[in-house]
PDB file of C-alpha atoms in Angstrom:
ATOM      1  CA  UNK A1182      12.594 -26.918   3.177  1.00 42.00           C
ATOM      2  CA  UNK A1183       8.951 -27.786   2.642  1.00 44.00           C
ATOM      3  CA  UNK A1184       6.800 -27.122   5.678  1.00 42.00           C
ATOM      4  CA  UNK A1185       3.225 -27.749   6.737  1.00 41.00           C
ATOM      5  CA  UNK A1186       1.716 -26.292   9.858  1.00 40.00           C
ATOM      6  CA  UNK A1187      -1.807 -26.621  11.209  1.00 36.00           C
ATOM      7  CA  UNK A1188      -1.526 -24.982  14.608  1.00 39.00           C
ATOM      8  CA  UNK A1189       0.421 -22.244  16.334  1.00 41.00           C
ATOM      9  CA  UNK A1190       0.922 -21.815  20.053  1.00 36.00           C
ATOM     10  CA  UNK A1191      -1.478 -19.386  21.678  1.00 36.00           C
ATOM     11  CA  UNK A1192       1.426 -17.133  22.632  1.00 43.00           C
ATOM     12  CA  UNK A1193       1.841 -16.223  18.983  1.00 45.00           C
ATOM     13  CA  UNK A1194       5.579 -16.912  18.919  1.00 43.00           C
ATOM     14  CA  UNK A1195       7.363 -16.683  15.554  1.00 55.00           C
ATOM     15  CA  UNK A1196       7.185 -19.998  13.739  1.00 83.00           C
ATOM     16  CA  UNK A1197       9.837 -19.746  11.022  1.00 92.00           C
ATOM     17  CA  UNK A1198      13.078 -17.820  11.428  1.00 91.00           C
ATOM     18  CA  UNK A1199      13.979 -17.428   7.781  1.00 93.00           C
ATOM     19  CA  UNK A1200      17.368 -18.580   6.433  1.00 93.00           C
ATOM     20  CA  UNK A1201      19.048 -18.008   3.080  1.00 96.00           C
ATOM     21  CA  UNK A1202      18.020 -20.341   0.295  1.00 96.00           C
ATOM     22  CA  UNK A1203      15.072 -21.793   2.189  1.00 94.00           C
ATOM     23  CA  UNK A1204      11.718 -22.581   0.562  1.00 94.00           C
ATOM     24  CA  UNK A1205       8.576 -22.544   2.691  1.00 94.00           C
ATOM     25  CA  UNK A1206       5.602 -24.137   0.935  1.00 94.00           C
ATOM     26  CA  UNK A1207       2.143 -25.196   1.978  1.00 92.00           C
ATOM     27  CA  UNK A1208       2.165 -23.380   5.324  1.00 92.00           C
ATOM     28  CA  UNK A1209      -1.283 -23.059   6.928  1.00 92.00           C
ATOM     29  CA  UNK A1210      -1.574 -21.229  10.245  1.00 92.00           C
ATOM     30  CA  UNK A1211      -3.918 -19.301  12.515  1.00 92.00           C
ATOM     31  CA  UNK A1212      -3.602 -16.672  15.259  1.00 92.00           C
ATOM     32  CA  UNK A1213      -0.022 -15.751  14.400  1.00 92.00           C
ATOM     33  CA  UNK A1214       2.043 -13.272  16.390  1.00 91.00           C
ATOM     34  CA  UNK A1215       4.476 -10.685  15.018  1.00 92.00           C
ATOM     35  CA  UNK A1216       5.635 -12.811  12.136  1.00 93.00           C
ATOM     36  CA  UNK A1217       4.837 -16.250  10.874  1.00 94.00           C
ATOM     37  CA  UNK A1218       8.021 -15.750   8.823  1.00 95.00           C
ATOM     38  CA  UNK A1219      10.629 -13.652  10.643  1.00 94.00           C
ATOM     39  CA  UNK A1220      13.652 -12.223   8.823  1.00 95.00           C
ATOM     40  CA  UNK A1221      16.087 -11.126  11.535  1.00 93.00           C
ATOM     41  CA  UNK A1222      19.399 -11.524   9.656  1.00 94.00           C
ATOM     42  CA  UNK A1223      20.481 -10.689   6.119  1.00 96.00           C
ATOM     43  CA  UNK A1224      19.195 -13.444   3.820  1.00 97.00           C
ATOM     44  CA  UNK A1225      19.123 -14.265   0.099  1.00 97.00           C
ATOM     45  CA  UNK A1226      17.028 -16.390  -2.205  1.00 97.00           C
ATOM     46  CA  UNK A1227      14.075 -17.102   0.100  1.00 97.00           C
ATOM     47  CA  UNK A1228      10.859 -18.558  -1.374  1.00 97.00           C
ATOM     48  CA  UNK A1229       7.458 -18.488   0.340  1.00 97.00           C
ATOM     49  CA  UNK A1230       4.470 -20.006  -1.451  1.00 96.00           C
ATOM     50  CA  UNK A1231       1.011 -21.505  -0.929  1.00 96.00           C
ATOM     51  CA  UNK A1232       0.400 -19.852   2.450  1.00 96.00           C
ATOM     52  CA  UNK A1233      -2.909 -19.522   4.301  1.00 95.00           C
ATOM     53  CA  UNK A1234      -3.280 -17.584   7.534  1.00 96.00           C
ATOM     54  CA  UNK A1235      -6.447 -16.984   9.561  1.00 95.00           C
ATOM     55  CA  UNK A1236      -6.065 -14.294  12.188  1.00 95.00           C
ATOM     56  CA  UNK A1237      -3.160 -12.709  13.985  1.00 93.00           C
ATOM     57  CA  UNK A1238      -0.781  -9.775  13.870  1.00 94.00           C
ATOM     58  CA  UNK A1239       1.605 -10.001  10.879  1.00 96.00           C
ATOM     59  CA  UNK A1240       2.635 -12.721   8.420  1.00 97.00           C
ATOM     60  CA  UNK A1241       6.086 -11.556   7.216  1.00 97.00           C
ATOM     61  CA  UNK A1242       8.175  -9.489   9.638  1.00 96.00           C
ATOM     62  CA  UNK A1243      11.575  -7.997   8.786  1.00 96.00           C
ATOM     63  CA  UNK A1244      13.294  -6.891  12.020  1.00 92.00           C
ATOM     64  CA  UNK A1245      16.953  -7.522  12.719  1.00 90.00           C
ATOM     65  CA  UNK A1246      18.338  -8.918  15.957  1.00 80.00           C
ATOM     66  CA  UNK A1247      20.074  -6.856  17.239  1.00 76.00           C
ATOM     67  CA  UNK A1248      17.991  -4.068  15.721  1.00 74.00           C
ATOM     68  CA  UNK A1249      20.948  -1.944  14.625  1.00 78.00           C
ATOM     69  CA  UNK A1250      22.514  -4.822  12.654  1.00 83.00           C
ATOM     70  CA  UNK A1251      20.196  -4.704   9.643  1.00 87.00           C
ATOM     71  CA  UNK A1252      18.474  -7.591   7.924  1.00 95.00           C
ATOM     72  CA  UNK A1253      18.432  -7.097   4.169  1.00 96.00           C
ATOM     73  CA  UNK A1254      16.313  -9.504   2.131  1.00 97.00           C
ATOM     74  CA  UNK A1255      17.728 -10.063  -1.356  1.00 98.00           C
ATOM     75  CA  UNK A1256      15.718 -11.885  -3.996  1.00 98.00           C
ATOM     76  CA  UNK A1257      12.637 -12.659  -1.890  1.00 98.00           C
ATOM     77  CA  UNK A1258       9.914 -14.536  -3.783  1.00 98.00           C
ATOM     78  CA  UNK A1259       6.404 -14.749  -2.357  1.00 98.00           C
ATOM     79  CA  UNK A1260       3.966 -16.602  -4.609  1.00 98.00           C
ATOM     80  CA  UNK A1261       0.373 -17.346  -3.622  1.00 98.00           C
ATOM     81  CA  UNK A1262      -0.879 -16.403  -0.164  1.00 98.00           C
ATOM     82  CA  UNK A1263      -4.221 -15.783   1.529  1.00 98.00           C
ATOM     83  CA  UNK A1264      -4.505 -14.128   4.929  1.00 98.00           C
ATOM     84  CA  UNK A1265      -7.488 -12.773   6.834  1.00 97.00           C
ATOM     85  CA  UNK A1266      -8.275 -10.915  10.063  1.00 96.00           C
ATOM     86  CA  UNK A1267      -4.786  -9.440  10.430  1.00 96.00           C
ATOM     87  CA  UNK A1268      -4.413  -6.750  13.063  1.00 94.00           C
ATOM     88  CA  UNK A1269      -1.240  -5.093  11.724  1.00 95.00           C
ATOM     89  CA  UNK A1270      -0.152  -6.203   8.242  1.00 96.00           C
ATOM     90  CA  UNK A1271       0.629  -8.971   5.810  1.00 98.00           C
ATOM     91  CA  UNK A1272       4.254  -7.948   5.311  1.00 98.00           C
ATOM     92  CA  UNK A1273       6.773  -5.337   6.393  1.00 97.00           C
ATOM     93  CA  UNK A1274       9.936  -5.043   4.272  1.00 98.00           C
ATOM     94  CA  UNK A1275      12.793  -2.927   5.626  1.00 97.00           C
ATOM     95  CA  UNK A1276      16.503  -2.054   5.586  1.00 96.00           C
ATOM     96  CA  UNK A1277      18.219  -2.293   2.189  1.00 97.00           C
ATOM     97  CA  UNK A1278      16.128  -5.220   0.972  1.00 98.00           C
ATOM     98  CA  UNK A1279      15.902  -5.413  -2.803  1.00 98.00           C
ATOM     99  CA  UNK A1280      15.097  -7.380  -5.951  1.00 98.00           C
ATOM    100  CA  UNK A1281      11.982  -9.080  -4.627  1.00 98.00           C
ATOM    101  CA  UNK A1282       8.689 -10.236  -6.124  1.00 98.00           C
ATOM    102  CA  UNK A1283       5.425 -10.580  -4.190  1.00 98.00           C
ATOM    103  CA  UNK A1284       2.665 -12.073  -6.341  1.00 98.00           C
ATOM    104  CA  UNK A1285      -0.887 -13.375  -6.021  1.00 98.00           C
ATOM    105  CA  UNK A1286      -1.411 -12.341  -2.412  1.00 98.00           C
ATOM    106  CA  UNK A1287      -4.788 -11.429  -0.914  1.00 98.00           C
ATOM    107  CA  UNK A1288      -4.951 -10.171   2.657  1.00 98.00           C
ATOM    108  CA  UNK A1289      -7.595  -8.537   4.813  1.00 98.00           C
ATOM    109  CA  UNK A1290      -7.330  -6.659   8.056  1.00 96.00           C
ATOM    110  CA  UNK A1291      -9.575  -6.357  11.036  1.00 93.00           C
ATOM    111  CA  UNK A1292     -10.667  -3.201  12.824  1.00 87.00           C
ATOM    112  CA  UNK A1293      -7.942  -2.472  15.347  1.00 86.00           C
ATOM    113  CA  UNK A1294      -7.871  -0.099  18.318  1.00 80.00           C
ATOM    114  CA  UNK A1295      -4.345  -0.735  19.610  1.00 75.00           C
ATOM    115  CA  UNK A1296      -2.422   2.411  20.531  1.00 73.00           C
ATOM    116  CA  UNK A1297       0.459   1.762  18.104  1.00 74.00           C
ATOM    117  CA  UNK A1298      -0.963  -0.635  15.543  1.00 74.00           C
ATOM    118  CA  UNK A1299      -0.830   1.549  12.376  1.00 87.00           C
ATOM    119  CA  UNK A1300      -2.248  -1.173  10.102  1.00 96.00           C
ATOM    120  CA  UNK A1301      -0.898  -1.528   6.551  1.00 97.00           C
ATOM    121  CA  UNK A1302      -1.401  -4.465   4.205  1.00 98.00           C
ATOM    122  CA  UNK A1303       2.099  -4.435   2.679  1.00 98.00           C
ATOM    123  CA  UNK A1304       4.591  -1.774   3.770  1.00 98.00           C
ATOM    124  CA  UNK A1305       8.114  -0.806   2.736  1.00 98.00           C
ATOM    125  CA  UNK A1306      10.481   1.268   4.857  1.00 97.00           C
ATOM    126  CA  UNK A1307      14.111   2.395   5.192  1.00 96.00           C
ATOM    127  CA  UNK A1308      15.887   2.022   1.813  1.00 97.00           C
ATOM    128  CA  UNK A1309      14.160  -1.095   0.447  1.00 98.00           C
ATOM    129  CA  UNK A1310      14.110  -0.868  -3.345  1.00 98.00           C
ATOM    130  CA  UNK A1311      13.454  -2.690  -6.606  1.00 98.00           C
ATOM    131  CA  UNK A1312      10.457  -4.768  -5.578  1.00 98.00           C
ATOM    132  CA  UNK A1313       7.645  -5.854  -7.865  1.00 98.00           C
ATOM    133  CA  UNK A1314       4.136  -6.582  -6.581  1.00 98.00           C
ATOM    134  CA  UNK A1315       1.797  -8.410  -8.952  1.00 98.00           C
ATOM    135  CA  UNK A1316      -1.916  -9.206  -8.542  1.00 98.00           C
ATOM    136  CA  UNK A1317      -1.970  -8.375  -4.833  1.00 98.00           C
ATOM    137  CA  UNK A1318      -5.149  -7.195  -3.080  1.00 98.00           C
ATOM    138  CA  UNK A1319      -5.169  -5.567   0.366  1.00 98.00           C
ATOM    139  CA  UNK A1320      -8.534  -4.970   2.009  1.00 98.00           C
ATOM    140  CA  UNK A1321      -9.941  -3.594   5.255  1.00 97.00           C
ATOM    141  CA  UNK A1322      -6.864  -2.430   7.171  1.00 96.00           C
ATOM    142  CA  UNK A1323      -8.493  -0.007   9.602  1.00 95.00           C
ATOM    143  CA  UNK A1324      -7.438   1.771  12.762  1.00 91.00           C
ATOM    144  CA  UNK A1325     -10.374   2.962  14.846  1.00 87.00           C
ATOM    145  CA  UNK A1326      -9.585   5.933  17.055  1.00 87.00           C
ATOM    146  CA  UNK A1327     -11.513   8.892  18.477  1.00 84.00           C
ATOM    147  CA  UNK A1328     -13.605  10.967  16.089  1.00 85.00           C
ATOM    148  CA  UNK A1329     -11.195  13.908  16.488  1.00 85.00           C
ATOM    149  CA  UNK A1330      -8.111  11.840  15.616  1.00 88.00           C
ATOM    150  CA  UNK A1331      -6.567  10.645  12.382  1.00 88.00           C
ATOM    151  CA  UNK A1332      -7.478   7.112  11.375  1.00 90.00           C
ATOM    152  CA  UNK A1333      -4.484   5.500   9.702  1.00 92.00           C
ATOM    153  CA  UNK A1334      -4.853   2.268   7.769  1.00 95.00           C
ATOM    154  CA  UNK A1335      -3.424   1.717   4.274  1.00 97.00           C
ATOM    155  CA  UNK A1336      -3.536  -1.027   1.696  1.00 98.00           C
ATOM    156  CA  UNK A1337       0.018  -0.451   0.432  1.00 98.00           C
ATOM    157  CA  UNK A1338       2.599   2.033   1.704  1.00 98.00           C
ATOM    158  CA  UNK A1339       6.135   3.085   0.838  1.00 98.00           C
ATOM    159  CA  UNK A1340       8.353   5.585   2.647  1.00 97.00           C
ATOM    160  CA  UNK A1341      10.910   8.170   1.625  1.00 95.00           C
ATOM    161  CA  UNK A1342      14.107   6.285   0.914  1.00 97.00           C
ATOM    162  CA  UNK A1343      12.293   3.498  -0.939  1.00 98.00           C
ATOM    163  CA  UNK A1344      12.749   3.416  -4.715  1.00 98.00           C
ATOM    164  CA  UNK A1345      11.553   1.608  -7.828  1.00 98.00           C
ATOM    165  CA  UNK A1346       8.599  -0.188  -6.310  1.00 98.00           C
ATOM    166  CA  UNK A1347       6.287  -1.502  -9.040  1.00 98.00           C
ATOM    167  CA  UNK A1348       2.636  -2.441  -8.603  1.00 98.00           C
ATOM    168  CA  UNK A1349       1.051  -4.470 -11.401  1.00 98.00           C
ATOM    169  CA  UNK A1350      -2.687  -5.260 -11.319  1.00 98.00           C
ATOM    170  CA  UNK A1351      -2.849  -4.614  -7.578  1.00 98.00           C
ATOM    171  CA  UNK A1352      -5.930  -3.423  -5.686  1.00 98.00           C
ATOM    172  CA  UNK A1353      -6.751  -1.789  -2.362  1.00 98.00           C
ATOM    173  CA  UNK A1354     -10.257  -1.710  -0.885  1.00 98.00           C
ATOM    174  CA  UNK A1355     -11.975  -0.507   2.304  1.00 97.00           C
ATOM    175  CA  UNK A1356      -8.952   0.859   4.176  1.00 97.00           C
ATOM    176  CA  UNK A1357      -9.399   3.730   6.639  1.00 95.00           C
ATOM    177  CA  UNK A1358      -6.726   5.977   5.087  1.00 96.00           C
ATOM    178  CA  UNK A1359      -4.932   5.407   1.784  1.00 97.00           C
ATOM    179  CA  UNK A1360      -5.393   2.605  -0.671  1.00 98.00           C
ATOM    180  CA  UNK A1361      -1.928   3.284  -2.110  1.00 98.00           C
ATOM    181  CA  UNK A1362       0.080   5.660   0.142  1.00 98.00           C
ATOM    182  CA  UNK A1363       3.358   6.105  -1.704  1.00 98.00           C
ATOM    183  CA  UNK A1364       6.410   8.232  -0.847  1.00 97.00           C
ATOM    184  CA  UNK A1365       8.934   6.182  -2.845  1.00 97.00           C
ATOM    185  CA  UNK A1366      10.744   7.557  -5.879  1.00 96.00           C
ATOM    186  CA  UNK A1367      10.447   6.117  -9.389  1.00 96.00           C
ATOM    187  CA  UNK A1368       7.315   4.149  -8.529  1.00 95.00           C
ATOM    188  CA  UNK A1369       5.143   2.584 -11.210  1.00 98.00           C
ATOM    189  CA  UNK A1370       1.437   1.799 -10.936  1.00 98.00           C
ATOM    190  CA  UNK A1371       0.454  -0.541 -13.756  1.00 98.00           C
ATOM    191  CA  UNK A1372      -3.284  -1.219 -14.113  1.00 98.00           C
ATOM    192  CA  UNK A1373      -4.157  -0.798 -10.438  1.00 98.00           C
ATOM    193  CA  UNK A1374      -7.514  -0.240  -8.723  1.00 98.00           C
ATOM    194  CA  UNK A1375      -8.367   1.483  -5.460  1.00 98.00           C
ATOM    195  CA  UNK A1376     -11.839   1.793  -3.992  1.00 98.00           C
ATOM    196  CA  UNK A1377     -13.746   2.770  -0.861  1.00 98.00           C
ATOM    197  CA  UNK A1378     -10.674   4.093   0.932  1.00 98.00           C
ATOM    198  CA  UNK A1379     -10.631   7.563   2.494  1.00 97.00           C
ATOM    199  CA  UNK A1380      -8.000   8.505  -0.095  1.00 97.00           C
ATOM    200  CA  UNK A1381      -7.833   5.989  -2.886  1.00 98.00           C
ATOM    201  CA  UNK A1382      -4.386   7.134  -4.000  1.00 98.00           C
ATOM    202  CA  UNK A1383      -2.140   9.239  -1.748  1.00 98.00           C
ATOM    203  CA  UNK A1384       0.974  10.268  -3.669  1.00 97.00           C
ATOM    204  CA  UNK A1385       3.925  12.123  -2.143  1.00 96.00           C
ATOM    205  CA  UNK A1386       6.400  12.047  -5.034  1.00 96.00           C
ATOM    206  CA  UNK A1387       6.387  12.017  -8.818  1.00 96.00           C
ATOM    207  CA  UNK A1388       4.874   8.861 -10.197  1.00 96.00           C
ATOM    208  CA  UNK A1389       4.057   7.167 -13.480  1.00 97.00           C
ATOM    209  CA  UNK A1390       0.973   5.037 -14.081  1.00 98.00           C
ATOM    210  CA  UNK A1391      -0.481   3.115 -16.995  1.00 98.00           C
ATOM    211  CA  UNK A1392      -4.157   2.542 -16.134  1.00 98.00           C
ATOM    212  CA  UNK A1393      -5.545   3.648 -12.757  1.00 98.00           C
ATOM    213  CA  UNK A1394      -9.094   3.075 -11.536  1.00 98.00           C
ATOM    214  CA  UNK A1395     -10.513   4.975  -8.557  1.00 98.00           C
ATOM    215  CA  UNK A1396     -13.904   3.918  -7.186  1.00 98.00           C
ATOM    216  CA  UNK A1397     -16.120   5.648  -4.595  1.00 98.00           C
ATOM    217  CA  UNK A1398     -13.810   7.082  -1.924  1.00 98.00           C
ATOM    218  CA  UNK A1399     -15.339   6.568   1.494  1.00 97.00           C
ATOM    219  CA  UNK A1400     -14.723   8.330   4.773  1.00 92.00           C
ATOM    220  CA  UNK A1401     -14.598   5.568   7.349  1.00 88.00           C
ATOM    221  CA  UNK A1402     -13.886   7.707  10.404  1.00 88.00           C
ATOM    222  CA  UNK A1403     -11.771  10.356  12.090  1.00 89.00           C
ATOM    223  CA  UNK A1404     -10.381  13.561  10.637  1.00 90.00           C
ATOM    224  CA  UNK A1405      -8.772  13.940   7.234  1.00 87.00           C
ATOM    225  CA  UNK A1406     -10.085  14.629   3.770  1.00 92.00           C
ATOM    226  CA  UNK A1407     -11.725  12.195   1.383  1.00 96.00           C
ATOM    227  CA  UNK A1408     -10.845  12.108  -2.310  1.00 98.00           C
ATOM    228  CA  UNK A1409      -9.832  10.008  -5.271  1.00 98.00           C
ATOM    229  CA  UNK A1410      -6.245  11.325  -5.319  1.00 98.00           C
ATOM    230  CA  UNK A1411      -4.412  13.196  -2.568  1.00 97.00           C
ATOM    231  CA  UNK A1412      -1.330  14.785  -4.133  1.00 97.00           C
ATOM    232  CA  UNK A1413       0.974  15.604  -1.234  1.00 95.00           C
ATOM    233  CA  UNK A1414       3.185  18.245  -2.840  1.00 90.00           C
ATOM    234  CA  UNK A1415       5.425  19.895  -0.245  1.00 81.00           C
ATOM    235  CA  UNK A1416       5.994  23.611   0.217  1.00 71.00           C
ATOM    236  CA  UNK A1417       9.219  24.972  -1.203  1.00 71.00           C
ATOM    237  CA  UNK A1418       9.556  22.395  -3.985  1.00 71.00           C
ATOM    238  CA  UNK A1419      11.962  23.618  -6.659  1.00 74.00           C
ATOM    239  CA  UNK A1420      10.428  21.277  -9.196  1.00 81.00           C
ATOM    240  CA  UNK A1421       6.703  20.390  -9.033  1.00 89.00           C
ATOM    241  CA  UNK A1422       5.638  16.797  -8.553  1.00 94.00           C
ATOM    242  CA  UNK A1423       4.692  15.148 -11.832  1.00 96.00           C
ATOM    243  CA  UNK A1424       1.766  12.716 -11.812  1.00 97.00           C
ATOM    244  CA  UNK A1425       1.506  11.034 -15.223  1.00 98.00           C
ATOM    245  CA  UNK A1426      -1.429   8.674 -15.796  1.00 98.00           C
ATOM    246  CA  UNK A1427      -1.835   7.145 -19.249  1.00 98.00           C
ATOM    247  CA  UNK A1428      -5.486   6.134 -18.742  1.00 98.00           C
ATOM    248  CA  UNK A1429      -7.628   7.314 -15.828  1.00 98.00           C
ATOM    249  CA  UNK A1430     -10.906   5.677 -14.797  1.00 98.00           C
ATOM    250  CA  UNK A1431     -12.984   7.350 -12.068  1.00 98.00           C
ATOM    251  CA  UNK A1432     -16.329   6.170 -10.720  1.00 98.00           C
ATOM    252  CA  UNK A1433     -18.143   7.915  -7.893  1.00 98.00           C
ATOM    253  CA  UNK A1434     -21.654   8.291  -6.492  1.00 97.00           C
ATOM    254  CA  UNK A1435     -20.647  11.389  -4.506  1.00 97.00           C
ATOM    255  CA  UNK A1436     -18.895  14.578  -5.549  1.00 97.00           C
ATOM    256  CA  UNK A1437     -15.599  13.880  -3.819  1.00 97.00           C
ATOM    257  CA  UNK A1438     -12.722  15.862  -5.396  1.00 97.00           C
ATOM    258  CA  UNK A1439     -10.740  13.947  -7.961  1.00 98.00           C
ATOM    259  CA  UNK A1440      -7.402  15.642  -7.180  1.00 98.00           C
ATOM    260  CA  UNK A1441      -6.752  17.228  -3.770  1.00 97.00           C
ATOM    261  CA  UNK A1442      -3.400  19.027  -4.077  1.00 97.00           C
ATOM    262  CA  UNK A1443      -1.696  19.827  -0.789  1.00 94.00           C
ATOM    263  CA  UNK A1444       0.859  22.503   0.096  1.00 92.00           C
ATOM    264  CA  UNK A1445       2.838  22.854  -3.131  1.00 92.00           C
ATOM    265  CA  UNK A1446       2.837  22.664  -6.943  1.00 94.00           C
ATOM    266  CA  UNK A1447       2.076  19.563  -9.005  1.00 95.00           C
ATOM    267  CA  UNK A1448       1.853  18.853 -12.720  1.00 96.00           C
ATOM    268  CA  UNK A1449      -0.889  16.338 -13.501  1.00 97.00           C
ATOM    269  CA  UNK A1450      -0.812  14.803 -16.977  1.00 98.00           C
ATOM    270  CA  UNK A1451      -3.644  12.543 -18.128  1.00 98.00           C
ATOM    271  CA  UNK A1452      -3.779  10.636 -21.391  1.00 97.00           C
ATOM    272  CA  UNK A1453      -7.187   9.097 -22.094  1.00 97.00           C
ATOM    273  CA  UNK A1454      -9.893   9.081 -19.448  1.00 97.00           C
ATOM    274  CA  UNK A1455     -13.251   7.559 -18.502  1.00 97.00           C
ATOM    275  CA  UNK A1456     -14.714   9.676 -15.684  1.00 97.00           C
ATOM    276  CA  UNK A1457     -18.255   9.197 -14.400  1.00 97.00           C
ATOM    277  CA  UNK A1458     -18.993  11.378 -11.370  1.00 98.00           C
ATOM    278  CA  UNK A1459     -21.881  13.585 -10.177  1.00 97.00           C
ATOM    279  CA  UNK A1460     -22.226  17.053 -11.739  1.00 96.00           C
ATOM    280  CA  UNK A1461     -20.172  19.673  -9.944  1.00 96.00           C
ATOM    281  CA  UNK A1462     -17.444  17.284  -8.794  1.00 97.00           C
ATOM    282  CA  UNK A1463     -14.223  19.317  -8.380  1.00 97.00           C
ATOM    283  CA  UNK A1464     -11.457  18.199 -10.709  1.00 97.00           C
ATOM    284  CA  UNK A1465      -8.862  19.945  -8.520  1.00 97.00           C
ATOM    285  CA  UNK A1466      -9.216  21.181  -4.953  1.00 96.00           C
ATOM    286  CA  UNK A1467      -6.166  23.111  -3.670  1.00 95.00           C
ATOM    287  CA  UNK A1468      -5.229  22.615  -0.019  1.00 93.00           C
ATOM    288  CA  UNK A1469      -3.064  25.211   1.708  1.00 91.00           C
ATOM    289  CA  UNK A1470      -0.591  26.373  -0.927  1.00 91.00           C
ATOM    290  CA  UNK A1471      -1.366  23.468  -3.231  1.00 93.00           C
ATOM    291  CA  UNK A1472      -1.607  24.303  -6.920  1.00 94.00           C
ATOM    292  CA  UNK A1473      -1.626  22.814 -10.396  1.00 95.00           C
ATOM    293  CA  UNK A1474       0.128  25.410 -12.583  1.00 93.00           C
ATOM    294  CA  UNK A1475      -1.649  25.579 -15.919  1.00 90.00           C
ATOM    295  CA  UNK A1476      -4.343  23.147 -14.788  1.00 94.00           C
ATOM    296  CA  UNK A1477      -4.613  19.415 -15.389  1.00 96.00           C
ATOM    297  CA  UNK A1478      -3.277  18.458 -18.819  1.00 96.00           C
ATOM    298  CA  UNK A1479      -5.416  16.067 -20.893  1.00 96.00           C
ATOM    299  CA  UNK A1480      -4.259  14.489 -24.137  1.00 94.00           C
ATOM    300  CA  UNK A1481      -7.813  14.805 -25.507  1.00 87.00           C
ATOM    301  CA  UNK A1482     -10.860  16.787 -24.492  1.00 90.00           C
ATOM    302  CA  UNK A1483     -11.077  17.376 -20.719  1.00 90.00           C
ATOM    303  CA  UNK A1484     -13.999  15.827 -18.841  1.00 91.00           C
ATOM    304  CA  UNK A1485     -17.222  17.780 -18.348  1.00 90.00           C
ATOM    305  CA  UNK A1486     -17.797  17.904 -14.610  1.00 90.00           C
TER     306      UNK A1486
END
């Protein structure tokens, strides 16, 4: 199926209910509702490419009908998409979906004030696993709330139960919470960049990275700390989280902490590094019972901060 669309009804009704083996190419739309592409049944081998969306709620929505039935996506391929002014997200992937590739996608959010919007560029939930994201950039997913409340808004997010999600040359900019907010196990960050988010990288489980670049964290609003890396180690861990970064690049105009470690132990292992921050920038700032036993391990000489 090759489809072209130039207009969507003002009601924002779903346009494509996705079926196994279908290919959706050259789709251009504006003011979409909760899903330009809606996956509501289990499907396989779906291809989505050359998509442009201007405005709306979400581009790819994965919600089964009925909800308890499940709607696994197997072998999803998304190649080439641009979306702007999205209130909620570009894509939500759920259930036991697996073996997908999302590549060459750029999406931007808009400041949202809806009570339940929780904006995220690309999010994974439930037990979705074995997805690869390549050259994707998520920018400006922000949730404006009262000054005394937490402002969610992430570029990329994964939840507990997700596994083996790989990010290759992906970037997150200008989001009101985490650039990469990852709870999945066995995740890989391969040459990724995060900048001007409240927390550029927010990591809840052990993770491996090749090259990571963190640029100028920025507090956009609400409560919550601001840092390059928030390591969300939990109390009572039998084994500390292990954060292994082969090459770390940090750039900052302000002395935001590089590693905020929350509530439990973490081992942080750095290979080579290129860190340019103001004098006095904390390398590690413990939060609650957070700790880095033995300190951060560097393959070479540690940075002079």
